[in-house]
Coordinates of C-alpha atoms and ligand atoms in Angstrom, one line a residue:
M1 CA 0.0 0.0 0.0
S2 CA 1.5 3.3 -1.0
D3 CA 2.3 5.9 1.7
I4 CA -0.3 8.6 2.3
D5 CA 0.1 11.8 4.2
L6 CA -0.6 11.3 7.8
H7 CA 0.6 13.6 10.6
Y8 CA 1.9 12.2 13.9
P9 CA 1.8 14.9 16.6
H10 CA 3.1 12.6 19.3
A11 CA 6.0 10.6 17.8
V12 CA 7.3 9.1 21.0
A13 CA 5.1 6.6 22.9
P14 CA 5.1 6.5 26.7
V15 CA 7.0 3.6 28.2
A16 CA 4.9 0.9 29.8
G17 CA 3.4 2.1 33.1
E18 CA 3.8 5.8 32.3
T19 CA 1.2 8.1 30.8
L20 CA 1.4 11.0 28.3
E21 CA -1.3 13.7 27.8
V22 CA -2.3 13.8 24.1
A23 CA -5.3 16.2 24.5
P24 CA -6.7 18.1 27.6
G25 CA -7.7 15.4 30.1
V26 CA -6.8 12.5 27.7
L27 CA -3.9 10.4 28.7
W28 CA -2.1 7.7 26.6
L29 CA -0.7 4.6 28.1
R30 CA 0.7 1.4 26.6
M31 CA 0.5 -2.2 27.7
P32 CA 2.9 -4.9 26.4
M33 CA 1.8 -7.9 24.2
P34 CA 4.0 -11.0 23.8
F35 CA 3.2 -11.1 20.0
P36 CA 2.9 -8.5 17.2
P37 CA 2.4 -5.6 17.3
G38 CA 3.9 -5.9 20.7
H39 CA 1.7 -3.3 22.5
I40 CA -1.8 -1.9 22.8
N41 CA -2.6 1.7 23.5
L42 CA -5.1 2.5 26.3
W43 CA -6.6 5.8 27.1
L44 CA -7.5 7.5 30.4
L45 CA -10.2 10.2 30.2
R46 CA -10.5 12.7 33.0
D47 CA -13.8 11.9 34.7
G48 CA -14.5 14.3 37.6
E49 CA -12.0 13.4 40.4
G50 CA -11.0 10.2 38.7
W51 CA -10.4 8.6 35.3
A52 CA -12.5 6.6 32.8
V53 CA -10.3 4.0 31.1
V54 CA -10.7 2.7 27.5
D55 CA -9.6 -0.9 27.0
T56 CA -7.5 -3.1 29.3
G57 CA -4.6 -5.0 27.8
L58 CA -4.2 -8.8 27.8
A59 CA -4.8 -10.9 30.9
T60 CA -1.1 -11.5 31.5
V61 CA 1.0 -11.2 34.7
A62 CA 3.0 -8.3 33.1
V63 CA -0.1 -6.3 32.4
K64 CA -1.6 -7.0 35.8
D65 CA 1.7 -5.8 37.4
L66 CA 1.5 -2.5 35.5
W67 CA -2.1 -2.0 36.4
H68 CA -1.3 -2.6 40.1
Q69 CA 1.2 0.4 39.8
L70 CA -1.2 2.6 37.9
L71 CA -4.1 2.0 40.3
Q72 CA -2.0 3.6 43.0
R73 CA -1.8 6.8 41.0
Y74 CA -5.1 6.8 39.2
R75 CA -8.6 6.3 40.7
L76 CA -10.7 4.7 38.0
T77 CA -14.4 5.5 37.6
R78 CA -15.4 3.2 34.8
L79 CA -14.1 0.9 32.1
I80 CA -15.2 1.2 28.4
C81 CA -14.1 -1.5 26.0
T82 CA -14.1 -0.9 22.3
H83 CA -14.5 -4.6 21.4
Y84 CA -14.1 -8.1 22.7
H85 CA -10.6 -9.0 21.3
H86 CA -8.3 -10.3 24.0
D87 CA -5.9 -7.3 23.9
H88 CA -8.8 -4.9 24.4
A89 CA -11.0 -6.6 26.9
G90 CA -9.0 -9.5 28.2
L91 CA -8.6 -8.0 31.7
A92 CA -12.1 -6.5 31.9
G93 CA -13.3 -8.7 34.7
W94 CA -10.1 -8.5 36.7
L95 CA -9.8 -4.7 36.3
C96 CA -13.4 -4.0 37.3
Q97 CA -12.9 -6.1 40.4
Q98 CA -9.6 -4.5 41.4
A99 CA -10.9 -0.9 40.8
G100 CA -14.5 -1.5 41.9
I101 CA -15.9 -0.2 38.6
R102 CA -18.3 -1.3 35.9
L103 CA -17.7 -2.3 32.3
S104 CA -19.5 -0.4 29.5
M105 CA -19.4 -2.3 26.2
A106 CA -21.7 -2.9 23.2
Q107 CA -24.0 -5.9 23.9
A108 CA -22.8 -8.0 20.9
E109 CA -19.2 -7.5 22.0
Y110 CA -20.0 -8.5 25.6
Q111 CA -21.5 -11.7 24.3
A112 CA -18.5 -12.3 22.0
L113 CA -16.2 -11.8 25.0
Q114 CA -18.1 -14.4 27.0
K115 CA -17.8 -16.9 24.1
A116 CA -14.1 -16.2 23.6
W117 CA -13.5 -16.8 27.3
Q118 CA -15.3 -20.1 27.1
R119 CA -12.8 -21.1 24.5
G120 CA -13.9 -23.8 22.2
A121 CA -17.6 -23.3 23.0
D122 CA -18.3 -23.2 19.2
S123 CA -15.2 -25.0 18.1
E124 CA -16.9 -27.7 16.1
K125 CA -19.0 -25.2 14.2
E126 CA -15.9 -23.1 13.5
A127 CA -13.9 -26.1 12.4
G128 CA -16.7 -27.2 10.0
F129 CA -16.9 -23.7 8.6
Y130 CA -13.2 -23.5 7.8
L131 CA -13.0 -27.1 6.4
A132 CA -15.8 -26.3 4.0
A133 CA -13.7 -23.3 2.9
G134 CA -10.9 -25.7 1.9
L135 CA -8.5 -25.1 4.8
P136 CA -6.5 -28.3 5.3
A137 CA -7.4 -30.1 8.6
A138 CA -3.7 -30.0 9.6
S139 CA -3.5 -26.2 9.1
L140 CA -6.7 -25.7 11.0
A141 CA -5.5 -27.8 14.0
A142 CA -2.1 -25.9 14.0
A143 CA -3.9 -22.6 13.9
I144 CA -6.3 -23.4 16.7
D145 CA -3.3 -24.7 18.7
S146 CA -1.3 -21.5 18.3
F147 CA -4.2 -19.0 18.6
R148 CA -5.9 -19.6 21.9
D149 CA -7.8 -16.4 22.4
G150 CA -9.2 -17.6 25.7
D151 CA -5.7 -17.9 27.2
F152 CA -5.5 -14.1 27.4
I153 CA -9.0 -13.5 28.8
A154 CA -9.8 -13.4 32.5
T155 CA -13.3 -14.2 33.7
P156 CA -15.5 -11.5 32.2
P157 CA -17.6 -9.2 34.5
A158 CA -20.9 -10.8 35.4
S159 CA -22.8 -7.8 34.0
V160 CA -22.3 -4.9 31.6
T161 CA -23.6 -1.4 31.0
P162 CA -24.5 -1.7 27.3
L163 CA -23.3 0.9 24.8
A164 CA -25.1 1.5 21.6
D165 CA -24.5 3.5 18.4
G166 CA -25.5 7.1 18.9
D167 CA -25.2 7.1 22.7
V168 CA -23.6 10.2 24.2
L169 CA -21.4 9.6 27.2
A170 CA -20.7 12.6 29.6
I171 CA -17.2 11.9 30.8
G172 CA -15.8 14.7 33.0
S173 CA -16.5 18.0 31.1
H174 CA -16.6 16.4 27.7
R175 CA -19.3 14.5 25.7
W176 CA -18.2 11.5 23.7
R177 CA -20.5 10.1 21.0
V178 CA -20.5 6.3 20.6
M179 CA -20.3 5.0 17.0
T180 CA -20.5 1.3 16.5
Y181 CA -19.5 -0.6 13.4
A182 CA -19.3 -4.3 12.3
G183 CA -16.6 -5.8 10.2
H184 CA -13.6 -6.2 12.4
A185 CA -15.7 -7.2 15.4
P186 CA -19.5 -7.5 15.7
E187 CA -20.3 -4.1 17.3
H188 CA -16.9 -2.3 17.6
A189 CA -17.3 1.0 19.5
L190 CA -15.5 4.3 18.7
L191 CA -15.7 7.4 20.8
Y192 CA -15.8 10.8 19.3
S193 CA -15.5 14.2 21.1
A194 CA -16.3 17.1 18.8
T195 CA -15.1 19.7 21.4
L196 CA -11.8 18.0 21.9
G197 CA -11.5 17.0 18.2
V198 CA -10.5 13.5 19.2
L199 CA -11.6 10.1 17.9
I200 CA -10.8 7.0 20.0
A201 CA -10.7 4.5 17.2
G202 CA -9.9 1.1 18.7
D203 CA -8.9 -1.2 15.9
Q204 CA -11.3 0.4 13.4
L205 CA -8.7 2.9 12.1
L206 CA -5.0 2.1 12.5
P207 CA -2.4 4.2 10.8
K208 CA -0.3 1.4 9.2
I209 CA -2.0 -1.9 9.9
T210 CA -4.9 -2.9 7.8
P211 CA -7.4 -4.3 10.4
S212 CA -8.7 -7.8 9.7
V213 CA -12.2 -8.1 8.3
G214 CA -13.4 -11.6 8.3
L215 CA -16.2 -14.0 7.8
N216 CA -16.5 -16.8 10.5
A217 CA -19.1 -19.3 11.7
A218 CA -20.7 -16.6 13.9
N219 CA -21.2 -13.9 11.3
R220 CA -21.4 -16.1 8.2
L221 CA -24.9 -14.8 7.3
S222 CA -24.0 -11.1 7.5
D223 CA -21.9 -8.8 5.3
P224 CA -18.8 -7.8 7.2
L225 CA -17.0 -6.3 4.3
G226 CA -20.0 -4.3 3.2
E227 CA -20.4 -3.0 6.7
W228 CA -16.7 -2.3 7.0
L229 CA -16.7 -0.3 3.8
A230 CA -19.7 1.7 5.0
S231 CA -17.8 2.6 8.2
M232 CA -14.7 3.7 6.2
Q233 CA -17.1 6.0 4.3
A234 CA -18.6 7.4 7.5
L235 CA -15.1 8.1 9.0
Q236 CA -14.2 10.1 6.0
N237 CA -16.8 12.7 7.1
L238 CA -14.9 13.6 10.3
P239 CA -13.3 17.0 10.4
A240 CA -9.8 17.0 8.8
S241 CA -8.1 18.1 12.1
T242 CA -9.4 15.2 14.1
L243 CA -6.8 13.5 16.3
V244 CA -7.2 9.8 15.9
L245 CA -6.2 7.7 18.9
P246 CA -5.7 4.1 17.5
S247 CA -5.2 1.0 19.6
H248 CA -1.9 0.2 18.0
Q249 CA 1.0 2.4 16.7
L250 CA 0.9 6.2 17.0
P251 CA -1.9 8.8 17.3
F252 CA -2.4 10.5 14.0
V253 CA -4.2 13.2 12.1
G254 CA -5.6 12.2 8.7
A255 CA -8.7 10.0 9.3
A256 CA -10.2 10.6 5.9
S257 CA -7.0 9.8 4.0
R258 CA -6.4 6.6 6.0
A259 CA -10.1 5.4 5.8
G260 CA -10.0 6.1 2.0
Q261 CA -6.8 4.1 1.6
I262 CA -8.1 1.1 3.5
A263 CA -11.3 1.2 1.4
R264 CA -9.2 1.3 -1.8
Y265 CA -7.2 -1.7 -0.6
H266 CA -10.4 -3.8 -0.2
R267 CA -11.8 -2.6 -3.6
Q268 CA -8.5 -3.7 -5.2
Q269 CA -8.8 -7.1 -3.5
L270 CA -12.4 -7.4 -4.7
A271 CA -11.2 -6.7 -8.3
K272 CA -8.4 -9.3 -8.1
L273 CA -10.9 -11.8 -6.7
S274 CA -13.4 -11.1 -9.5
V275 CA -10.6 -11.9 -12.0
L276 CA -9.7 -15.1 -10.2
L277 CA -13.3 -16.2 -10.1
Q278 CA -13.4 -16.2 -14.0
G279 CA -11.1 -19.2 -13.8
P280 CA -12.0 -22.8 -12.7
P281 CA -14.2 -23.0 -9.5
A282 CA -11.9 -22.8 -6.5
S283 CA -12.1 -23.0 -2.7
A284 CA -11.7 -19.9 -0.5
Y285 CA -8.4 -21.5 0.6
A286 CA -7.1 -21.7 -2.9
L287 CA -8.3 -18.1 -3.7
A288 CA -6.6 -16.8 -0.5
Q289 CA -3.3 -18.3 -1.7
A290 CA -3.6 -16.3 -4.8
L291 CA -4.8 -13.1 -3.1
F292 CA -2.3 -12.9 -0.2
S293 CA 1.4 -13.0 -0.8
R294 CA 2.7 -14.0 2.6
L295 CA 1.0 -16.8 4.4
G296 CA 3.9 -18.0 6.5
N297 CA 2.0 -19.7 9.3
P298 CA -1.3 -21.4 10.1
V299 CA -2.8 -18.4 11.9
A300 CA -2.0 -16.1 8.9
E301 CA -3.6 -18.8 6.6
L302 CA -6.7 -19.0 8.7
M303 CA -7.1 -15.2 8.8
A304 CA -6.5 -14.9 5.0
V305 CA -9.2 -17.5 4.4
S306 CA -11.6 -15.7 6.7
E307 CA -10.9 -12.4 4.9
T308 CA -11.2 -14.0 1.5
L309 CA -14.6 -15.4 2.6
A310 CA -15.7 -11.9 3.6
H311 CA -14.9 -10.7 0.1
L312 CA -16.6 -13.7 -1.5
R313 CA -19.7 -13.1 0.7
Y314 CA -19.7 -9.4 -0.4
L315 CA -19.7 -10.5 -4.1
Q316 CA -22.3 -13.3 -3.4
L317 CA -24.7 -10.8 -1.8
R318 CA -24.4 -8.5 -4.8
G319 CA -25.1 -11.3 -7.3
Q320 CA -21.5 -11.6 -8.6
A321 CA -20.3 -14.9 -7.2
S322 CA -21.7 -18.2 -5.9
Y323 CA -20.5 -21.5 -4.8
A324 CA -21.3 -25.2 -5.4
L325 CA -20.5 -28.0 -3.0
T326 CA -18.1 -30.7 -4.0
A327 CA -18.6 -34.4 -3.2
E328 CA -16.4 -33.7 -0.1
G329 CA -18.6 -30.9 1.1
C330 CA -16.1 -28.1 0.1
Q331 CA -17.4 -24.8 -1.3
H332 CA -16.0 -24.1 -4.8
W333 CA -16.6 -20.5 -5.9
S334 CA -17.0 -19.0 -9.3
A335 CA -18.3 -15.9 -10.9
I336 CA -21.9 -15.7 -11.8
C337 CA -21.9 -15.5 -15.6
C338 CA -23.2 -12.3 -17.1
E339 CA -25.7 -12.6 -19.9
S340 CA -23.2 -11.6 -22.6
T341 CA -20.9 -14.4 -21.6
L342 CA -23.8 -16.9 -21.8
Q343 CA -24.8 -15.7 -25.2
G344 CA -21.1 -15.5 -26.4
Ligands
ZN401 ZN1 -9.3 -6.1 17.4

């Protein structure tokens, strides 16, 4: 993806356990992760005499130790989680208990957090889904083995204060509008303060990583890519000066450029896929091999298949692709022939 013009007003990240003010009453802190990208950004928002915190970090000993130190300096008032992924909400239950606070999170994300914690609750359904997409059984087993989401999630809180799209949260002297989008997660929440000119973006808008958009057993009947592209369109309407606080990498200015760039990437992938579908019918696994250049490990393979399926689903819902089942129960995809081709 070619470089675009993003501006990074805070080029040096705080070291783990320290905080850095990035806007009035908005503090940036980082928690470590033992796998790429190596860290997650969290945000503290001045909330009266205390602080609201956005996201938690993974449920690891290292992150808990850092929280123990931080809790001596910062009195927390509430926890807001952008989405259920382990780096964002893994410690939600533990942190709420330690700080005596409540979790606010979109309902679908809270349910997904519970499922991820009960690792394997839907594993048979998930396995069948990926095998039908052509993923070899050995790759699937290796991916499941090395990607144990539940290992980084502590027992979730027993209850949640639900967040919904359009909610306005009064946090300290600022109002934050909740915007939720599907695609990366079922109901990923972003927080926008017009007075501060700040967007807390979670994983929905990252400066240099293209967030994963995938189809899986749970969302297989929806249109994750279509919803994702709609969200990129919506984010392009934010004021140009908006400071974006992403969950990974550095805060940046340039939401519209970045959202436009990510949307272009997916449209290019759709175009490539449409060409591939003119060839012999193929599984999502085979198509993923052609679409993605580097699939070095089983987790990358599984994510590539999931993303390819999201693109296939997008084309299917728009009457441009369909699949037939092979004798082995594998879905083989092809383009839906246009009339001129049939006549030709
Ligand atoms: Zn995520």
